[in-house]
Amino acid sequence: MDETADNNKARMRQRPGLCRLGLGVSGPLGADWFSDAKASALIEGAIERGISRFDTSPLYGVAETRLGEAIRSVGPAAAKSLKVSTKVGNFLDHEGRRRRDFSPETIRRLVEQSLGRLGLDALEILYLHGPDEHELMTSLPVLADLQDAGLIRQTGVCSEGSHLARAAREDSVDMLMGTYNLFDRRHETMFDEASSAGKTVTAIAPLGQGLYRRGFLVPKSLADGWYIARALVRNRRQLGAATQEQWLHEVEGWDAPSLALAFTLANPAVDCAMTTTTRLAHLEANIAAAGRELPHDLMMRLASVASDG
């Protein structure tokens, strides 16, 4: 990592709150059944409230298109402050079928298409989305070429477990993106080591994908139903753990999602927590929580819960 990147990383860590909070344009925000108007209002609302980090992917339906439309709608002055990342390797083809392809020609094509949909000349970060070791090693030279061409500024890997750990050992990888939250700390040691080595760490699912909200299993919208279905299929263990820790809903001055987000951001290795939501009220609550510091005794209790989970 060069000196400029190190300086930017240091400045980011010195500034609490909004600079460490991002919005993932994914899930319902990229689904056809979720309206364009609601998605645009949410994204534009995030920009108006000072969120500058946005992450998406060609795997997430029409998410890139919607993010691009929102960026254009806020005007060039506001757009200049945004740091947009997307991904390559896993994507939807023109018939909506999921494809996996890390070949050089596909990576270059996906980048060109993403830039077009987003209305950008360059991407702040391009992530390889879940590569195995062979895909990682054959893709990194392509990302270096894209950097040299000025199409991307930083390179990253979004993955989990041993595949993410392998990427962390590569000097040419600037950014790591992986799950980290109150009940899933499997990447904690890796993130600490990567941060010490000068890499930037983005935590995804910092709110456990909505599991900490009171009444999570009572849907109030189609989007709520989508989150519940995902939790039951992919995240049942964390859902059970969150349900058992009812005291999280009884802490004076805090709600459970705010505690979860503050816990994630209390880790000095985490440079950015990438959240997602379909509700402006939830976004505003996340912004408020990102600017708060957990009292020491509360932090210790949360850390104990996480260790037990």
XYZ file of C-alpha atoms in Angstrom:
309
model
C 0.000 0.000 0.000
C 1.456 3.398 -0.945
C 2.014 6.411 1.345
C -1.101 8.223 0.082
C -3.303 5.243 0.923
C -1.707 5.012 4.385
C -2.399 8.701 5.022
C -6.007 8.375 3.857
C -6.466 5.372 6.140
C -5.084 7.280 9.122
C -7.359 10.274 8.478
C -10.389 8.010 8.146
C -9.715 6.395 11.505
C -9.345 9.761 13.195
C -12.832 10.789 12.044
C -15.716 8.966 13.724
C -19.243 8.544 12.461
C -20.224 9.021 8.859
C -16.842 8.405 7.268
C -16.917 4.875 8.709
C -20.471 4.061 7.626
C -21.478 2.870 4.177
C -24.657 1.797 2.413
C -24.815 -1.463 0.521
C -27.122 -1.206 -2.483
C -28.167 -4.839 -2.556
C -30.994 -7.190 -1.598
C -34.392 -5.506 -1.986
C -32.704 -2.318 -3.273
C -31.741 -4.284 -6.389
C -34.917 -6.324 -6.741
C -37.532 -5.731 -9.444
C -40.350 -6.031 -6.913
C -38.937 -3.128 -4.875
C -39.912 0.119 -6.557
C -37.420 2.366 -8.322
C -38.878 5.367 -6.512
C -38.358 3.892 -3.044
C -34.830 2.762 -3.862
C -33.912 6.181 -5.267
C -35.388 7.967 -2.250
C -33.354 5.805 0.119
C -30.068 6.220 -1.755
C -30.535 9.947 -2.298
C -31.522 10.284 1.360
C -28.275 8.607 2.353
C -26.245 10.998 0.201
C -28.113 14.008 1.589
C -27.336 12.818 5.129
C -23.628 12.582 4.440
C -23.107 8.930 3.539
C -20.327 8.805 0.950
C -19.472 5.090 0.719
C -21.663 2.886 -1.444
C -21.154 -0.741 -2.393
C -22.999 -2.786 -4.997
C -22.514 -5.549 -7.578
C -23.793 -6.749 -10.959
C -25.003 -9.796 -9.003
C -27.597 -7.659 -7.205
C -30.229 -7.301 -9.910
C -30.772 -3.676 -10.941
C -28.797 -2.302 -7.981
C -26.028 -0.712 -10.056
C -28.546 0.986 -12.321
C -30.480 2.399 -9.378
C -27.335 3.615 -7.653
C -26.197 5.264 -10.887
C -29.532 7.031 -11.308
C -29.353 8.336 -7.746
C -25.796 9.572 -8.270
C -26.823 11.444 -11.400
C -29.855 12.934 -9.655
C -27.831 14.540 -6.842
C -25.645 16.403 -9.327
C -21.920 16.432 -10.085
C -20.877 18.436 -7.026
C -22.335 15.918 -4.579
C -21.243 12.977 -6.719
C -17.581 14.001 -6.479
C -17.523 13.166 -2.768
C -18.829 9.614 -3.228
C -16.676 6.495 -3.003
C -18.365 3.735 -4.976
C -17.321 0.101 -5.037
C -18.627 -2.825 -7.033
C -17.563 -6.393 -7.687
C -16.617 -8.839 -10.424
C -16.556 -12.614 -10.707
C -20.179 -13.367 -9.822
C -22.935 -11.638 -11.770
C -26.330 -12.022 -13.417
C -26.403 -12.557 -17.168
C -28.897 -10.892 -19.505
C -31.453 -13.587 -18.690
C -31.086 -13.092 -14.948
C -29.121 -16.290 -14.344
C -26.228 -16.271 -11.899
C -22.840 -16.697 -13.543
C -19.325 -17.165 -12.175
C -16.434 -16.080 -14.378
C -13.105 -14.529 -13.355
C -11.540 -14.596 -16.818
C -9.658 -11.426 -17.830
C -12.033 -10.589 -20.667
C -15.096 -10.989 -18.434
C -13.601 -8.864 -15.664
C -12.863 -6.069 -18.137
C -16.330 -6.342 -19.668
C -18.024 -6.256 -16.266
C -16.050 -3.168 -15.255
C -17.032 -1.348 -18.450
C -20.678 -2.281 -17.938
C -20.629 -1.248 -14.280
C -19.075 2.116 -15.076
C -21.791 2.689 -17.659
C -24.621 1.806 -15.292
C -23.126 3.860 -12.476
C -22.327 6.817 -14.714
C -18.741 6.980 -13.459
C -15.363 7.368 -15.117
C -13.617 5.266 -12.463
C -14.432 3.055 -9.493
C -13.030 3.832 -6.068
C -12.748 0.101 -5.308
C -13.191 -3.044 -7.375
C -13.674 -6.228 -5.362
C -13.140 -9.756 -6.551
C -16.330 -11.447 -5.342
C -15.579 -14.772 -3.643
C -12.571 -15.987 -5.660
C -10.792 -19.263 -4.939
C -6.993 -19.228 -4.891
C -6.603 -19.861 -8.631
C -9.177 -17.202 -9.502
C -7.479 -14.771 -7.126
C -4.014 -15.214 -8.582
C -5.148 -15.013 -12.214
C -7.351 -11.967 -11.559
C -4.919 -9.749 -9.665
C -2.826 -8.870 -12.770
C -6.038 -7.830 -14.540
C -6.932 -5.542 -11.645
C -3.432 -4.053 -11.798
C -3.951 -3.289 -15.493
C -7.291 -1.632 -14.702
C -5.550 0.489 -12.072
C -2.877 1.514 -14.551
C -5.639 2.474 -16.993
C -7.265 4.685 -14.351
C -10.511 2.689 -14.308
C -10.181 1.608 -10.678
C -8.339 3.236 -7.799
C -8.075 0.405 -5.276
C -8.343 -3.373 -5.404
C -10.155 -5.588 -2.938
C -11.496 -9.038 -2.194
C -14.930 -9.785 -0.757
C -15.023 -13.307 0.617
C -14.914 -15.353 3.806
C -12.813 -17.844 5.735
C -9.683 -19.305 4.173
C -10.267 -17.630 0.800
C -10.308 -14.186 2.423
C -7.258 -15.086 4.518
C -5.415 -16.054 1.339
C -6.247 -12.717 -0.248
C -5.032 -10.901 2.858
C -1.515 -12.189 2.214
C -1.305 -10.511 -1.194
C 0.472 -7.145 -1.197
C -1.494 -5.969 -4.236
C -4.834 -6.339 -2.412
C -5.677 -3.006 -0.794
C -9.070 -3.799 0.737
C -10.712 -6.730 2.501
C -14.479 -7.113 2.835
C -16.000 -9.771 5.064
C -18.582 -10.479 7.732
C -17.986 -9.091 11.217
C -20.654 -8.498 13.832
C -21.646 -9.207 17.404
C -22.317 -12.914 16.834
C -19.911 -13.620 13.970
C -16.301 -12.773 14.786
C -14.552 -15.504 12.804
C -12.547 -12.921 10.825
C -11.465 -10.875 13.849
C -7.851 -12.051 14.054
C -7.432 -11.872 10.292
C -8.798 -8.326 10.212
C -6.453 -7.276 13.027
C -3.451 -8.643 11.164
C -4.542 -7.164 7.841
C -5.100 -3.761 9.405
C -1.657 -3.862 11.012
C -0.246 -4.620 7.564
C -1.875 -1.459 6.189
C -4.908 -2.938 4.472
C -8.351 -1.355 4.738
C -11.122 -3.480 6.249
C -14.838 -3.215 5.501
C -17.214 -5.163 7.736
C -20.380 -6.433 6.091
C -23.517 -7.548 7.945
C -22.550 -5.420 10.984
C -26.171 -5.566 12.132
C -26.405 -9.308 11.580
C -28.558 -8.542 8.515
C -31.333 -7.088 10.655
C -31.502 -9.914 13.191
C -31.123 -7.606 16.186
C -34.224 -5.555 15.560
C -37.085 -6.074 17.970
C -39.922 -7.848 16.169
C -37.626 -8.956 13.333
C -39.810 -12.012 12.657
C -42.958 -9.913 12.270
C -42.891 -8.582 8.678
C -44.350 -5.164 7.944
C -43.440 -5.112 4.256
C -42.381 -7.353 1.391
C -38.768 -6.348 2.057
C -39.114 -7.516 5.675
C -40.306 -10.877 4.382
C -37.231 -11.091 2.144
C -34.882 -10.493 5.113
C -36.726 -13.056 7.261
C -36.556 -15.709 4.541
C -32.834 -15.123 4.072
C -32.205 -15.405 7.820
C -34.129 -18.664 8.083
C -32.263 -20.183 5.147
C -28.749 -18.802 5.625
C -28.424 -17.413 9.134
C -30.486 -19.540 11.484
C -27.746 -19.878 14.133
C -27.282 -16.127 14.499
C -31.029 -15.643 14.510
C -31.289 -18.026 17.447
C -28.445 -16.312 19.300
C -29.943 -12.856 18.783
C -33.330 -14.073 20.000
C -31.794 -15.415 23.217
C -30.059 -12.143 24.120
C -33.167 -10.196 25.062
C -31.180 -7.882 27.341
C -29.955 -6.134 24.187
C -33.434 -4.586 23.963
C -33.342 -3.356 27.560
C -30.214 -1.168 27.670
C -31.161 2.369 28.619
C -30.500 4.860 25.836
C -29.746 2.186 23.240
C -31.626 -0.157 20.948
C -30.208 -3.513 19.885
C -29.231 -2.541 16.306
C -27.370 0.535 17.573
C -25.486 -1.600 20.086
C -24.556 -4.070 17.353
C -23.302 -1.358 15.002
C -21.383 0.447 17.748
C -19.761 -2.857 18.710
C -18.561 -3.436 15.147
C -17.191 0.098 14.820
C -15.455 -0.151 18.202
C -13.010 -2.577 16.611
C -10.073 -0.389 15.489
C -9.330 -2.793 12.637
C -12.683 -1.990 11.018
C -12.418 1.045 8.755
C -15.981 0.928 7.433
C -19.212 -0.839 8.378
C -21.337 -1.473 5.296
C -25.007 -1.554 6.267
C -28.133 -1.872 4.172
C -31.786 -1.046 4.732
C -34.960 -0.141 2.889
C -36.147 2.368 5.497
C -34.905 5.914 5.932
C -35.664 5.772 9.670
C -33.323 2.799 10.046
C -30.647 4.615 8.051
C -30.919 7.638 10.336
C -30.661 5.397 13.397
C -27.512 3.817 11.951
C -25.995 7.236 11.311
C -26.684 8.237 14.906
C -25.218 4.991 16.260
C -22.063 5.376 14.163
C -21.294 8.590 16.020
C -21.653 7.071 19.495
C -19.054 5.439 21.719
C -19.921 2.466 23.881
C -19.265 2.791 27.631
C -16.482 0.459 28.745
C -18.661 -1.820 30.874
C -21.211 -2.192 28.094
C -18.467 -2.944 25.580
C -17.118 -5.661 27.863
C -20.551 -7.242 28.223
C -21.071 -7.231 24.460
C -17.635 -8.758 23.908
C -18.488 -11.501 26.388
C -21.737 -12.279 24.570
C -19.889 -12.433 21.281
C -17.293 -14.790 22.734
C -19.974 -17.060 24.139
C -21.853 -17.031 20.802
